[in-house]
mmCIF file of C-alpha atoms in Angstrom:
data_model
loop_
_atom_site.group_PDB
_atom_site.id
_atom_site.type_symbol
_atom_site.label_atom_id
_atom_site.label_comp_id
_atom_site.label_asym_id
_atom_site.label_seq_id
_atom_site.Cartn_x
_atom_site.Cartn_y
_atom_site.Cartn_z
ATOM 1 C CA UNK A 4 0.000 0.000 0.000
ATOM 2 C CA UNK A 5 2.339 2.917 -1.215
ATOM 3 C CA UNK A 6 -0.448 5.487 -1.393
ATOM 4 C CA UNK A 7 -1.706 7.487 1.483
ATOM 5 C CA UNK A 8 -5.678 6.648 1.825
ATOM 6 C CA UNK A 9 -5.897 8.682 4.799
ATOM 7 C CA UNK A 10 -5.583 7.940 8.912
ATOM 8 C CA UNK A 11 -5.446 4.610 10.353
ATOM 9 C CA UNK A 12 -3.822 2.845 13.281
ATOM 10 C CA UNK A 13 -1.890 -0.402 14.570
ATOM 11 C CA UNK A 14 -1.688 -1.515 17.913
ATOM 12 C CA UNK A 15 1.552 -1.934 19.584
ATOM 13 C CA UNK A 16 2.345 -4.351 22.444
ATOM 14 C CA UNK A 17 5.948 -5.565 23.709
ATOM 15 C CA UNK A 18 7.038 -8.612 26.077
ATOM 16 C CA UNK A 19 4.578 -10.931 26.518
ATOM 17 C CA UNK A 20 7.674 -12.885 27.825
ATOM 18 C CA UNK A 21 5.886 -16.401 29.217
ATOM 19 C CA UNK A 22 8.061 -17.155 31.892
ATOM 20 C CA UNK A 23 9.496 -14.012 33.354
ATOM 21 C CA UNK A 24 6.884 -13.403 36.313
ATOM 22 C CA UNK A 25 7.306 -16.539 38.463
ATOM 23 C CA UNK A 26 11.189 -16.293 37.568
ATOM 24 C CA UNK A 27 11.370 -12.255 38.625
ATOM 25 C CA UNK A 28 9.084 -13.292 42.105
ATOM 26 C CA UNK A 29 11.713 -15.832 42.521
ATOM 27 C CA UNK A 30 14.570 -14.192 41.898
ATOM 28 C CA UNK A 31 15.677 -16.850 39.591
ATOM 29 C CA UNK A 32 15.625 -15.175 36.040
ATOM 30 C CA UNK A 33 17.848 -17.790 34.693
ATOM 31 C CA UNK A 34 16.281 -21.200 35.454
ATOM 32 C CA UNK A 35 12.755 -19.812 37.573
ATOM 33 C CA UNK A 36 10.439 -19.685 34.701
ATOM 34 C CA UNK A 37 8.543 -23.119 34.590
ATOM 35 C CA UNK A 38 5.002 -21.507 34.914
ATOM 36 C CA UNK A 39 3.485 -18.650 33.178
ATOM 37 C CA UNK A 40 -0.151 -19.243 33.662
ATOM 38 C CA UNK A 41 -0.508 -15.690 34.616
ATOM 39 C CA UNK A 42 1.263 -14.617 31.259
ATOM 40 C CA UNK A 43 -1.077 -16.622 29.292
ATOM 41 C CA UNK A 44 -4.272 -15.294 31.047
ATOM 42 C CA UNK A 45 -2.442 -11.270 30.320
ATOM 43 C CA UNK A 46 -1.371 -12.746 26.515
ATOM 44 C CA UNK A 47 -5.225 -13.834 25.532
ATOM 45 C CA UNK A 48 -6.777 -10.836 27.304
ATOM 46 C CA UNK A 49 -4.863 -8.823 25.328
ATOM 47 C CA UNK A 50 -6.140 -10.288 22.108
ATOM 48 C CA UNK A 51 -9.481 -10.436 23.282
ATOM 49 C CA UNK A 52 -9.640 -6.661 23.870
ATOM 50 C CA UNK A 53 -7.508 -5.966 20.237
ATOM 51 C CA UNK A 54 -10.039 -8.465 18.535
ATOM 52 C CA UNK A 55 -12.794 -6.216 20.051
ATOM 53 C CA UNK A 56 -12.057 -3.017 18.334
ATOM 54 C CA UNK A 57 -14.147 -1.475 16.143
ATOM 55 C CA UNK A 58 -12.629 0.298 13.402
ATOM 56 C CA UNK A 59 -10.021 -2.743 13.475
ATOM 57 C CA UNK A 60 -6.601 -1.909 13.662
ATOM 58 C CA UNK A 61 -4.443 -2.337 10.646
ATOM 59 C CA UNK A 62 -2.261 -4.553 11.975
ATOM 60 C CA UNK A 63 -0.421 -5.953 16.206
ATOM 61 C CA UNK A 64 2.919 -5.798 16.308
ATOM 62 C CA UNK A 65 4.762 -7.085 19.416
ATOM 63 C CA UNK A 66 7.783 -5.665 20.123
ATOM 64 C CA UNK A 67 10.163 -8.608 20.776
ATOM 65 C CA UNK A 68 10.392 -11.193 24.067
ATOM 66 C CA UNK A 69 7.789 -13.008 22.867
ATOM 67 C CA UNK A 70 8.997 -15.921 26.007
ATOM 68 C CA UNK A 71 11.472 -15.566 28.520
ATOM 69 C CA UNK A 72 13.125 -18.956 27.544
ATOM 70 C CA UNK A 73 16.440 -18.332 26.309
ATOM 71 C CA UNK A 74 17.403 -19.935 23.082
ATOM 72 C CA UNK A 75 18.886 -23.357 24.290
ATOM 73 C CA UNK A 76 16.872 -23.264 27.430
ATOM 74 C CA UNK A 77 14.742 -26.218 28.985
ATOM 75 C CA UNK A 78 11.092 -24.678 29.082
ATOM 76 C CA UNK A 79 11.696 -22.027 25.753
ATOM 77 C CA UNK A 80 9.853 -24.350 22.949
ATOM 78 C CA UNK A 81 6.521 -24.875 25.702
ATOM 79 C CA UNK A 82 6.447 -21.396 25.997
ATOM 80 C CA UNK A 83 6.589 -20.332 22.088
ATOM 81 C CA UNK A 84 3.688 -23.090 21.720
ATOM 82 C CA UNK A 85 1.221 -21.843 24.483
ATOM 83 C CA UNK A 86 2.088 -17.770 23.088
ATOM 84 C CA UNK A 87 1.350 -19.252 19.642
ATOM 85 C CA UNK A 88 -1.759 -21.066 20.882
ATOM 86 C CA UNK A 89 -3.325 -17.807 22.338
ATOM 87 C CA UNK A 90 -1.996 -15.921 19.546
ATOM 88 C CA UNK A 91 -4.296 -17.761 16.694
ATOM 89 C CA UNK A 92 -7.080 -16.345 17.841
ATOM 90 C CA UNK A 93 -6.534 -13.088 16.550
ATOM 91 C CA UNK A 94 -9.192 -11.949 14.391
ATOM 92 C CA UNK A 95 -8.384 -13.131 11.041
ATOM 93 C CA UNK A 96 -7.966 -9.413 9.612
ATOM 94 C CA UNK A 97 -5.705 -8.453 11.874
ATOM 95 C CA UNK A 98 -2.383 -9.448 10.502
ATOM 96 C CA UNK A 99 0.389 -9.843 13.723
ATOM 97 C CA UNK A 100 4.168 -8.653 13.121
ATOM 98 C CA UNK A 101 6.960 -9.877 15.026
ATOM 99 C CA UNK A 102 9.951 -8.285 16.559
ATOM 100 C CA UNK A 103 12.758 -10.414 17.437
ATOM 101 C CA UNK A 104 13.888 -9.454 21.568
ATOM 102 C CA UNK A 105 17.211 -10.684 23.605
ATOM 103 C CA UNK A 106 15.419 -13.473 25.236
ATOM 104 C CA UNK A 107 14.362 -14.731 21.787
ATOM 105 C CA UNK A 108 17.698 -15.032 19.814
ATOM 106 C CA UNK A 109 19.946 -14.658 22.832
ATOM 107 C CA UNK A 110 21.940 -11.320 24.617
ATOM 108 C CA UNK A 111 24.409 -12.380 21.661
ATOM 109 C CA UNK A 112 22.788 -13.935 18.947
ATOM 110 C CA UNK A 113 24.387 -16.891 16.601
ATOM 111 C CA UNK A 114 23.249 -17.328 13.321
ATOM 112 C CA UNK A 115 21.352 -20.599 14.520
ATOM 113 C CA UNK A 116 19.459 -18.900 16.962
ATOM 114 C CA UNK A 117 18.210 -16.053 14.182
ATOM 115 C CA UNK A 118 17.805 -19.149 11.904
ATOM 116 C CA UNK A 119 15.551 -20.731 14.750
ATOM 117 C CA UNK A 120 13.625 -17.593 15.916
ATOM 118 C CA UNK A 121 13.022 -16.976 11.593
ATOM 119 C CA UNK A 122 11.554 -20.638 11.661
ATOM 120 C CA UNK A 123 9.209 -19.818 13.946
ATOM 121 C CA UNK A 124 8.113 -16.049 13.675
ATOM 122 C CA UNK A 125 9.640 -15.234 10.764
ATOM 123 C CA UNK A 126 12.292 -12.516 9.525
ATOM 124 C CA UNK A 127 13.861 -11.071 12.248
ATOM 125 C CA UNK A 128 14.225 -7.195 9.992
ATOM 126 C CA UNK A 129 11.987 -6.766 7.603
ATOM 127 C CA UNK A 130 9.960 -3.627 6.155
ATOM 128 C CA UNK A 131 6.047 -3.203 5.042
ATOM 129 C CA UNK A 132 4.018 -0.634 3.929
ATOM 130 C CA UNK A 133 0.801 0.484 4.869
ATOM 131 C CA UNK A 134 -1.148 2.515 3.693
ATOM 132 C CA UNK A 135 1.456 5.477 2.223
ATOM 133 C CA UNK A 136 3.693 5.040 5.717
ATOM 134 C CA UNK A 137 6.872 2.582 5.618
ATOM 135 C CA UNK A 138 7.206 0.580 8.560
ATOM 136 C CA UNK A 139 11.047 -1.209 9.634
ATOM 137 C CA UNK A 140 11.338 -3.908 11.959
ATOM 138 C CA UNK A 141 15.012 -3.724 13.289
ATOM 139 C CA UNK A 142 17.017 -6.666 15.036
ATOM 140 C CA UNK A 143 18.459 -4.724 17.516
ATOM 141 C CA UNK A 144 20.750 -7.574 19.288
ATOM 142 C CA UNK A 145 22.698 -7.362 16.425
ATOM 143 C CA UNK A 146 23.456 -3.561 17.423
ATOM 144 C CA UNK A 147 23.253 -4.390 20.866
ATOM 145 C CA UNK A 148 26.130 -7.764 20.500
ATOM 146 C CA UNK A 149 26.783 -9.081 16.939
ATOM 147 C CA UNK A 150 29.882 -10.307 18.283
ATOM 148 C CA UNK A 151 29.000 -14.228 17.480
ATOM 149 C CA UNK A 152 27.688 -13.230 14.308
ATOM 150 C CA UNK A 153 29.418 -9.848 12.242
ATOM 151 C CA UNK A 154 28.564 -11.030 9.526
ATOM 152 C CA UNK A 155 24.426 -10.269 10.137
ATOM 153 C CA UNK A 156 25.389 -6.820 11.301
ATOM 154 C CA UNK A 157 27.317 -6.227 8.081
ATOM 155 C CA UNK A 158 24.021 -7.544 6.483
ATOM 156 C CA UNK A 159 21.288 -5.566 8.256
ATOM 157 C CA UNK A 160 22.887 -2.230 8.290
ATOM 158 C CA UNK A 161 23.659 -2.726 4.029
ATOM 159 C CA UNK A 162 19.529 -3.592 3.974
ATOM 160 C CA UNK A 163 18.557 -0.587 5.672
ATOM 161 C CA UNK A 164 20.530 1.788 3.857
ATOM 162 C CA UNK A 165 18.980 0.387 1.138
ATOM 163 C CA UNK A 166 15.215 0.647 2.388
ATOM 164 C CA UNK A 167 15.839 4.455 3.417
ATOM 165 C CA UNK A 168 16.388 4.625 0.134
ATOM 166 C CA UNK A 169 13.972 3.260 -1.103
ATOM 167 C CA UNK A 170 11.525 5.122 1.192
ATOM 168 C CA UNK A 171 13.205 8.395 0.178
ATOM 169 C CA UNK A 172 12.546 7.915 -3.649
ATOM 170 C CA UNK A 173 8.764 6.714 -2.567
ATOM 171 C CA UNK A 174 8.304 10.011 -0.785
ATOM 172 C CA UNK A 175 6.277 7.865 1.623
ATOM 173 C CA UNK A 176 3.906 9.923 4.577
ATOM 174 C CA UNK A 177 6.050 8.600 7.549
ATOM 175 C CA UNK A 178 8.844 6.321 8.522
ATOM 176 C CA UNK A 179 7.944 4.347 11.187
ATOM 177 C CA UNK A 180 10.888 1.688 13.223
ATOM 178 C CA UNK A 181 9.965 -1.371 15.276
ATOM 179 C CA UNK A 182 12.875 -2.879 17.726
ATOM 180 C CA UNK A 183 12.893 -4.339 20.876
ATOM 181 C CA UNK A 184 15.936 -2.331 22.770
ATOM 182 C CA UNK A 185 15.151 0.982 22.662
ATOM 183 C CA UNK A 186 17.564 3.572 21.214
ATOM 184 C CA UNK A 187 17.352 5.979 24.691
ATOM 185 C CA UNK A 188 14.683 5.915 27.638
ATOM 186 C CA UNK A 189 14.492 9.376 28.477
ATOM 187 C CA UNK A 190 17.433 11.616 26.847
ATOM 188 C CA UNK A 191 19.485 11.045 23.754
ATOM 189 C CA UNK A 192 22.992 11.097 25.692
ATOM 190 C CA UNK A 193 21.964 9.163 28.460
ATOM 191 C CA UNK A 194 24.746 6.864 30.032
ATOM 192 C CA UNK A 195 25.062 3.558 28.519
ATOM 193 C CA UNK A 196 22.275 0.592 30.356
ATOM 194 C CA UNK A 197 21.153 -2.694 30.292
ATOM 195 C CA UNK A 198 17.868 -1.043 29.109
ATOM 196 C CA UNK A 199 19.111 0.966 25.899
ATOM 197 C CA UNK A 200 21.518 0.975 23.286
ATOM 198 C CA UNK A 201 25.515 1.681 23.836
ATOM 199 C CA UNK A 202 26.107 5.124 23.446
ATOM 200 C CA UNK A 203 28.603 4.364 20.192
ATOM 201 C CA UNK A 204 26.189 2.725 17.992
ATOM 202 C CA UNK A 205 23.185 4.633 19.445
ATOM 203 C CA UNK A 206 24.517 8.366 17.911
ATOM 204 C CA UNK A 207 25.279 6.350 14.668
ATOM 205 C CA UNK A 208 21.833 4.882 14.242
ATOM 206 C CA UNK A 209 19.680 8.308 15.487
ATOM 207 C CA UNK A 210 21.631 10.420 13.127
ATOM 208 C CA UNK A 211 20.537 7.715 10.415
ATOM 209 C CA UNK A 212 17.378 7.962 11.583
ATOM 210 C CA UNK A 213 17.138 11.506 11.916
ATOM 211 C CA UNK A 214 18.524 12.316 8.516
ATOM 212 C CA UNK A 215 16.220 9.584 6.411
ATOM 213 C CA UNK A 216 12.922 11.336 8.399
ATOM 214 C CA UNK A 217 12.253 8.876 10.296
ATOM 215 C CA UNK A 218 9.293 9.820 12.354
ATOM 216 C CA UNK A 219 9.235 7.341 15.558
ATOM 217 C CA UNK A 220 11.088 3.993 16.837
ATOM 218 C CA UNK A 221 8.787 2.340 18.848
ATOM 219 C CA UNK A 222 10.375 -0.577 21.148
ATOM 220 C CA UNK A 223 9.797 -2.672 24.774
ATOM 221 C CA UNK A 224 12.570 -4.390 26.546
ATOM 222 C CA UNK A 225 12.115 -1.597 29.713
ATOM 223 C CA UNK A 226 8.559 -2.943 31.212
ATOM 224 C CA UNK A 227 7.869 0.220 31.274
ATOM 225 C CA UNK A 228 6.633 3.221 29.897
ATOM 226 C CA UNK A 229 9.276 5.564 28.419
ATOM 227 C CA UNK A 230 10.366 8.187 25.808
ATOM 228 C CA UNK A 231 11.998 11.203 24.607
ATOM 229 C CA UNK A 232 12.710 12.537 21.596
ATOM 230 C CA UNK A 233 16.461 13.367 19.287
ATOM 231 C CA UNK A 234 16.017 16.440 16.847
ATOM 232 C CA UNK A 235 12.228 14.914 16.240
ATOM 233 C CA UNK A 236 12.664 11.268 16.176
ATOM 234 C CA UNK A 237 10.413 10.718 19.009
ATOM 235 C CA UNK A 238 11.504 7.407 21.152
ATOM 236 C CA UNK A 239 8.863 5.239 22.308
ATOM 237 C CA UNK A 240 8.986 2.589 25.187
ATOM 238 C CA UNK A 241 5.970 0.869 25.956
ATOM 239 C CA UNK A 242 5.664 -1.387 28.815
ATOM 240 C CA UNK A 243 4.948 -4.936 28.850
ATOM 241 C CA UNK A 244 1.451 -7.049 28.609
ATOM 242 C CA UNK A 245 3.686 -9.651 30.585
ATOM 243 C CA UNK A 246 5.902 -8.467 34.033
ATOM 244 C CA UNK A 247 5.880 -5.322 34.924
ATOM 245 C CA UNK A 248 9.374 -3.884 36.789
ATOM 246 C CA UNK A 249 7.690 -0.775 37.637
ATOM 247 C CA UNK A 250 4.384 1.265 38.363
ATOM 248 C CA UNK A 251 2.702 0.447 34.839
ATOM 249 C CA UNK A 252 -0.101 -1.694 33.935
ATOM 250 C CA UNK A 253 -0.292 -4.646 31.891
ATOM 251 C CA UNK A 254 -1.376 -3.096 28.772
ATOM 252 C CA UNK A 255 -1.020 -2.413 24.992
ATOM 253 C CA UNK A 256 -0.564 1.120 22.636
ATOM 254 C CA UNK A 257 -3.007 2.558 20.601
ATOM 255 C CA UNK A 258 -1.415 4.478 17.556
ATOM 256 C CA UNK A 259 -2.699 6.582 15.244
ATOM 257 C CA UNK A 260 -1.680 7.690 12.103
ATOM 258 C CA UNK A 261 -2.471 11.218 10.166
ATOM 259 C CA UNK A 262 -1.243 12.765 7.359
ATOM 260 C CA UNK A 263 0.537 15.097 9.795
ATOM 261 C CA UNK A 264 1.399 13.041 12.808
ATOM 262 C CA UNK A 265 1.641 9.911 15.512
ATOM 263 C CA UNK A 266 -0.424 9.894 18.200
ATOM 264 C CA UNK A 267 -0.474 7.180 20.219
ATOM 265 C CA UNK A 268 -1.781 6.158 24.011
ATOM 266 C CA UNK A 269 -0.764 3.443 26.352
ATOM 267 C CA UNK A 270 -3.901 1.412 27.530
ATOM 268 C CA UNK A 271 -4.169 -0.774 30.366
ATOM 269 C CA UNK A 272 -5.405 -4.104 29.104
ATOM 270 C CA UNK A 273 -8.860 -3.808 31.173
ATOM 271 C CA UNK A 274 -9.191 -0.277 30.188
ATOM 272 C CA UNK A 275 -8.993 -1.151 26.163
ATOM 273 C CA UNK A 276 -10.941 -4.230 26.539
ATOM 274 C CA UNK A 277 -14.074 -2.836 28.584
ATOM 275 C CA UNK A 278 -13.810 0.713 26.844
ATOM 276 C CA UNK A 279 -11.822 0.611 23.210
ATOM 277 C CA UNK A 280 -10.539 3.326 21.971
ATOM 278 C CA UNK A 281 -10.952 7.182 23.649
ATOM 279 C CA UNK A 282 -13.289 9.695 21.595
ATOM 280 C CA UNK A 283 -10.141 12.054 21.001
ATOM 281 C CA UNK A 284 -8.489 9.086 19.044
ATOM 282 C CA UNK A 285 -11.011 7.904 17.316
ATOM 283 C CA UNK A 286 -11.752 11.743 15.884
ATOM 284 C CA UNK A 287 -8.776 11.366 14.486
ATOM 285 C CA UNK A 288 -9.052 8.585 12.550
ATOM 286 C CA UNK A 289 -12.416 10.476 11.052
ATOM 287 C CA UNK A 290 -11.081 13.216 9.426
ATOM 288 C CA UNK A 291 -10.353 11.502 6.329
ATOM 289 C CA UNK A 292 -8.446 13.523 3.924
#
């Protein structure tokens, strides 16, 4: 869809992670996460209240950590199954898009583990259009530790020079990225955390971004809400549907697209499944150009 047909919107969620709540109550991230009952209960609520929307969104991306399994790890492949259980019953029409996240293809990935992860979910970067806007899902372990695996660095950044190019000749509406580690939480130069992007690559990559017109990055990995914004690229960090490590709700974000803007809202899960979408936003989406 390379023409603009006026405004729509997707919904973003991030971490479902099945695994990491009875692991973080534990205090056994590495081997604690042999029940996510919880997760699954958060995981199908969450597609129960995206199925009930009405307009339906274009599309449900989740922003990487699909399990907390570890590639390699004893309880990883039950986890993908139950998340992919819940998952099919998406409405039909509501195509899902998948983010790869560290606990997916590992802190640092090898090529089997993207090979794996691309079995199941499939690519792990990819780009789409929608409706006159260019969307770019990102691998961002390979910026965050390609170490085991240069090579798919090498590859990525070469493809995305290539789509901005692309998108620059297309004179697309907006440029919108999907990772799971986001680029900053708060400020641009922030010190370097387990939450964000080294400072070294990070300048690199918003500059990219920046110059090619990029719009927004939305990502998860925090399990919280977050944001900020470099010369306007405006970060986004939505928390989790799964564990929550701070004062958020399990929820999902509502974002809307016009031919001017993103607007977007974090919902909690019960709030968008017993209420939808807010007047304001759906306004929006009305004024059709």
């Amino acid at each position: 869809e390379y023409q603009w047909k006026g405004p729509f919107y997707f919904i973003q969620g991030a971490d479902p992670q099945f695994g990491l709540m009875k692991a973080w109550t534990h205090g056994d991230t590495e081997n604690g996460d042999d029940e996510w009952e919880e997760e699954i209960k958060l995981a199908e609520q969450a597609v129960q209240a995206v199925n009930k929307l009405n307009p339906k969104p274009k599309f449900f991306v989740l922003c990487g950590d699909l399990v907390h399994g570890m590639p390699g790890t004893r309880w990883k492949k039950n986890q993908e199954q139950d998340l992919k259980d819940v998952l099919k019953n998406t409405d039909q029409d509501i195509p899902l898009v998948f983010v790869s996240g560290n606990h997916d293809i590992g802190n640092a990935p090898t090529r089997e583990a993207i090979d794996d992860y691309c079995k199941n979910w499939g690519d792990d970067y990819f780009s789409f259009w929608v409706g006159g806007v260019f969307f770019l899902v990102l691998n961002s372990q390979l910026y965050s530790d390609s170490s085991k695996c240069p090579e798919l660095r090498q590859a990525q950044d070469a493809w995305l020079d290539e789509q901005l190019a692309v998108a620059a000749n297309q004179k697309c509406k907006h440029i919108i990225v999907f990772q799971h580690i986001p680029l900053f939480l708060s400020k641009p130069d922030e010190d370097d955390d387990y939450f964000n992007l080294d400072k070294s690559v990070r300048q690199e990559i918003m500059e990219k971004f920046h110059k090619a017109g990029i719009r927004a990055v939305f990502s998860g990995h925090y399990h919280r809400n977050a944001g900020g914004s470099y010369k306007g690229l405006e970060m986004v960090v939505s928390s989790a549907i799964g564990c929550q490590l701070g004062q958020d709700t399990h929820g999902l974000r509502v974002v809307v697209v016009t031919e001017e803007k993103v607007v977007h809202k974090y919902y909690s899960l019960t709030e968008l499944g017993s209420h939808g979408i807010e007047k304001e936003l759906l306004d929006l989406l009305a004024k059709q150009n």
